[in-house]
C-alpha cells in the first residue's frame, strides 16, 4: 500500500505548464484547469489530457467528443484559479474571458499563449482518471513572446 500523500507530493516535483481545457457539447460550454496535458504524436497530430473521474469535465469531455487546450501565461493565474473551482459558484464563468470558437465548437481563449482544438480520438481507462486522446484540428500561438505560467510543488511559478 503506498502513502497517497507522499505519492502526490512526489509527483508535484515534476514542473508543468498550466492550461484550461474547454469543451462544447453542442449546447453548453464547460472548462477546467489542467496540468496533465501532453503531446503524444506528430503524425497524426495527437495530444492528451487526464481527467479525474470525479470532475464534471470528465463526463463533459466524453459527451462533447471535443476539447480545446488553452495554454496560460504568467498573467493568467486568475484563469487557472477560476477553472480549478471558482467557476462552480459563477453563473457564467466565461463572462469576462475573450473567446472564439475553434473548429470543433470548443471555446478558444483569445489571450491564451497557444491553443490546440481537438476532436476526441480515444479514451483510455486509467485508475481514477481517464486519458483523453485528442486529434488536433486547429492550433496556433497567440502570444509568441509571453512567459508561461508554471506549476511546481503545489505552487504557481514562472519561467522568464
Ligand atoms: C494547476 C492545476 C492543475 C490541475 N490539473 C488537473 C488535471 O490534469 N486533471 C484533472 O482532472 N483535474 C485537474 N485539476 C483539478 C481541476 O481543475 C478541478 O478539480 C476542477 O474544479 C474540476 O472542475 P469540473 O468539476 O467543473 O470539471 C487541476 C487543478 C490545478 C489547480
Tab-separated table of C-alpha atoms and ligand atoms in Angstrom:
chain	number	residue	atom	x	y	z
A	1	UNK	CA	0.000	0.000	0.000
A	2	UNK	CA	1.525	3.337	-0.952
A	3	UNK	CA	1.208	6.543	1.008
A	4	UNK	CA	-1.111	8.622	-1.230
A	5	UNK	CA	0.013	11.976	0.169
A	6	UNK	CA	3.685	11.144	-0.319
A	7	UNK	CA	2.885	9.905	-3.844
A	8	UNK	CA	1.046	13.118	-4.698
A	9	UNK	CA	3.888	15.190	-3.221
A	10	UNK	CA	6.480	13.287	-5.241
A	11	UNK	CA	4.522	13.824	-8.476
A	12	UNK	CA	4.403	17.547	-7.671
A	13	UNK	CA	8.181	17.700	-8.171
A	14	UNK	CA	7.612	17.473	-11.907
A	15	UNK	CA	7.217	21.078	-13.102
A	16	UNK	CA	4.451	21.629	-15.646
A	17	UNK	CA	2.727	24.367	-17.551
A	18	UNK	CA	-0.895	25.207	-16.814
A	19	UNK	CA	-3.784	25.017	-19.263
A	20	UNK	CA	-7.536	25.472	-19.246
A	21	UNK	CA	-9.296	22.738	-21.206
A	22	UNK	CA	-12.701	23.694	-22.630
A	23	UNK	CA	-15.421	21.510	-24.136
A	24	UNK	CA	-18.668	22.177	-26.012
A	25	UNK	CA	-21.380	19.533	-26.214
A	26	UNK	CA	-23.363	21.270	-28.934
A	27	UNK	CA	-25.227	23.350	-26.379
A	28	UNK	CA	-23.215	24.128	-23.273
A	29	UNK	CA	-19.597	25.095	-22.646
A	30	UNK	CA	-17.522	23.775	-19.769
A	31	UNK	CA	-13.890	24.073	-18.694
A	32	UNK	CA	-11.364	23.085	-16.071
A	33	UNK	CA	-7.752	23.817	-15.195
A	34	UNK	CA	-5.414	21.040	-16.339
A	35	UNK	CA	-1.688	20.403	-15.964
A	36	UNK	CA	-1.721	16.798	-17.212
A	37	UNK	CA	-1.697	17.969	-20.828
A	38	UNK	CA	0.946	16.312	-23.005
A	39	UNK	CA	1.917	15.976	-26.634
A	40	UNK	CA	1.516	12.418	-27.937
A	41	UNK	CA	2.093	12.134	-31.697
A	42	UNK	CA	3.154	14.399	-34.545
A	43	UNK	CA	1.685	12.264	-37.347
A	44	UNK	CA	-1.193	12.041	-36.845
A	45	UNK	CA	-1.278	15.112	-34.571
A	46	UNK	CA	-2.355	13.788	-31.171
A	47	UNK	CA	-2.313	15.258	-27.673
A	48	UNK	CA	-3.773	14.037	-24.380
A	49	UNK	CA	-5.023	15.139	-21.006
A	50	UNK	CA	-6.052	13.128	-17.966
A	51	UNK	CA	-9.427	13.796	-16.353
A	52	UNK	CA	-10.250	12.811	-12.789
A	53	UNK	CA	-13.420	10.702	-12.913
A	54	UNK	CA	-14.829	12.891	-10.117
A	55	UNK	CA	-14.807	16.074	-12.208
A	56	UNK	CA	-17.699	17.360	-14.279
A	57	UNK	CA	-15.231	17.836	-17.133
A	58	UNK	CA	-14.666	14.081	-17.221
A	59	UNK	CA	-18.226	13.329	-18.322
A	60	UNK	CA	-18.476	16.534	-20.339
A	61	UNK	CA	-15.484	15.578	-22.494
A	62	UNK	CA	-16.907	12.111	-23.170
A	63	UNK	CA	-20.232	13.637	-24.197
A	64	UNK	CA	-18.818	16.562	-26.210
A	65	UNK	CA	-16.238	14.459	-28.034
A	66	UNK	CA	-14.062	17.560	-28.321
A	67	UNK	CA	-11.778	19.722	-26.226
A	68	UNK	CA	-9.576	22.765	-26.673
A	69	UNK	CA	-6.367	23.204	-24.694
A	70	UNK	CA	-5.589	26.841	-23.784
A	71	UNK	CA	-2.019	27.364	-22.538
A	72	UNK	CA	-1.843	30.048	-19.831
A	73	UNK	CA	0.679	32.843	-19.338
A	74	UNK	CA	2.051	34.212	-16.053
A	75	UNK	CA	-0.605	36.944	-16.092
A	76	UNK	CA	-3.405	34.355	-16.180
A	77	UNK	CA	-3.181	32.769	-12.733
A	78	UNK	CA	-6.699	34.154	-12.189
A	79	UNK	CA	-7.988	31.944	-15.032
A	80	UNK	CA	-6.306	28.902	-13.520
A	81	UNK	CA	-7.909	29.605	-10.129
A	82	UNK	CA	-11.258	30.255	-11.712
A	83	UNK	CA	-11.457	26.958	-13.572
A	84	UNK	CA	-9.984	24.960	-10.694
A	85	UNK	CA	-13.060	25.583	-8.564
A	86	UNK	CA	-14.273	29.188	-8.509
A	87	UNK	CA	-16.285	28.534	-11.682
A	88	UNK	CA	-18.628	26.275	-9.728
A	89	UNK	CA	-20.056	29.353	-7.969
A	90	UNK	CA	-20.419	31.520	-11.088
A	91	UNK	CA	-23.443	31.928	-13.383
A	92	UNK	CA	-21.177	32.430	-16.393
A	93	UNK	CA	-17.513	31.566	-15.790
A	94	UNK	CA	-16.597	32.814	-19.278
A	95	UNK	CA	-18.236	36.252	-18.849
A	96	UNK	CA	-15.029	38.328	-18.844
A	97	UNK	CA	-12.878	35.989	-20.932
A	98	UNK	CA	-12.365	36.878	-24.620
A	99	UNK	CA	-13.165	33.731	-26.577
A	100	UNK	CA	-13.722	32.474	-30.088
A	101	UNK	CA	-14.878	29.044	-31.220
A	102	UNK	CA	-12.474	26.500	-32.601
A	103	UNK	CA	-13.392	24.207	-35.483
A	104	UNK	CA	-14.840	21.630	-33.085
A	105	UNK	CA	-17.006	24.232	-31.329
A	106	UNK	CA	-14.889	24.261	-28.156
A	107	UNK	CA	-14.009	27.707	-26.750
A	108	UNK	CA	-10.570	29.104	-27.541
A	109	UNK	CA	-9.201	31.851	-25.263
A	110	UNK	CA	-8.006	34.743	-27.421
A	111	UNK	CA	-5.340	35.636	-24.841
A	112	UNK	CA	-4.007	32.115	-24.333
A	113	UNK	CA	-0.308	31.814	-25.186
A	114	UNK	CA	-1.201	28.969	-27.538
A	115	UNK	CA	-4.185	26.723	-28.198
A	116	UNK	CA	-4.987	23.307	-29.663
A	117	UNK	CA	-8.557	22.483	-30.658
A	118	UNK	CA	-9.164	18.731	-30.746
A	119	UNK	CA	-11.750	16.128	-31.554
A	120	UNK	CA	-11.797	13.203	-29.141
A	121	UNK	CA	-9.848	10.344	-30.739
A	122	UNK	CA	-9.659	7.799	-27.891
A	123	UNK	CA	-10.486	7.376	-24.200
A	124	UNK	CA	-8.327	5.102	-22.061
A	125	UNK	CA	-9.486	3.990	-18.642
A	126	UNK	CA	-6.673	4.599	-16.147
A	127	UNK	CA	-7.494	4.087	-12.467
A	128	UNK	CA	-9.346	7.065	-11.051
A	129	UNK	CA	-8.673	9.055	-14.265
A	130	UNK	CA	-9.439	8.700	-17.980
A	131	UNK	CA	-6.773	9.545	-20.541
A	132	UNK	CA	-8.448	11.546	-23.285
A	133	UNK	CA	-6.500	11.499	-26.545
A	134	UNK	CA	-7.396	14.338	-28.882
A	135	UNK	CA	-6.747	14.664	-32.607
A	136	UNK	CA	-5.724	18.266	-33.244
A	137	UNK	CA	-7.988	20.030	-35.752
A	138	UNK	CA	-6.711	23.567	-35.323
A	139	UNK	CA	-3.860	25.144	-33.378
A	140	UNK	CA	-1.975	28.395	-33.036
A	141	UNK	CA	0.258	30.677	-30.999
A	142	UNK	CA	-1.496	33.884	-29.941
A	143	UNK	CA	1.234	35.462	-27.791
A	144	UNK	CA	4.659	34.330	-29.028
A	145	UNK	CA	6.617	36.424	-26.526
A	146	UNK	CA	4.517	35.766	-23.398
A	147	UNK	CA	6.014	33.915	-20.393
A	148	UNK	CA	4.297	30.646	-19.373
A	149	UNK	CA	2.516	30.051	-16.073
A	150	UNK	CA	4.070	27.041	-14.321
A	151	UNK	CA	3.050	24.699	-11.504
A	152	UNK	CA	5.627	23.082	-9.218
A	153	UNK	CA	5.308	21.581	-5.714
A	154	UNK	CA	1.753	22.852	-5.464
A	155	UNK	CA	2.605	26.451	-6.318
A	156	UNK	CA	2.437	28.698	-9.338
A	157	UNK	CA	5.673	29.987	-10.767
A	158	UNK	CA	7.183	31.395	-13.912
A	159	UNK	CA	9.993	30.874	-16.382
A	160	UNK	CA	11.463	34.120	-17.639
B	1	LIG	C1	-2.695	23.588	-11.529
B	1	LIG	C2	-3.854	22.613	-11.540
B	1	LIG	C3	-3.844	21.548	-12.422
B	1	LIG	C4	-4.903	20.622	-12.476
B	1	LIG	N1	-4.841	19.585	-13.375
B	1	LIG	C5	-5.857	18.700	-13.440
B	1	LIG	C6	-5.804	17.620	-14.380
B	1	LIG	O1	-4.859	17.479	-15.155
B	1	LIG	N2	-6.864	16.758	-14.421
B	1	LIG	C7	-7.944	16.883	-13.565
B	1	LIG	O2	-8.857	16.061	-13.628
B	1	LIG	N3	-8.016	17.905	-12.666
B	1	LIG	C8	-7.007	18.823	-12.593
B	1	LIG	N4	-7.068	19.862	-11.707
B	1	LIG	C9	-8.249	19.991	-10.831
B	1	LIG	C10	-9.473	20.586	-11.580
B	1	LIG	O3	-9.122	21.779	-12.252
B	1	LIG	C11	-10.594	20.871	-10.560
B	1	LIG	O4	-10.940	19.689	-9.879
B	1	LIG	C12	-11.823	21.500	-11.223
B	1	LIG	O5	-12.569	22.196	-10.239
B	1	LIG	C13	-12.731	20.492	-11.904
B	1	LIG	O6	-13.836	21.199	-12.418
B	1	LIG	P1	-15.149	20.486	-13.002
B	1	LIG	O7	-15.632	19.508	-11.941
B	1	LIG	O8	-16.096	21.620	-13.242
B	1	LIG	O9	-14.764	19.801	-14.245
B	1	LIG	C14	-6.006	20.786	-11.621
B	1	LIG	C15	-6.034	21.875	-10.736
B	1	LIG	C16	-4.973	22.781	-10.704
B	1	LIG	C17	-5.025	23.957	-9.752
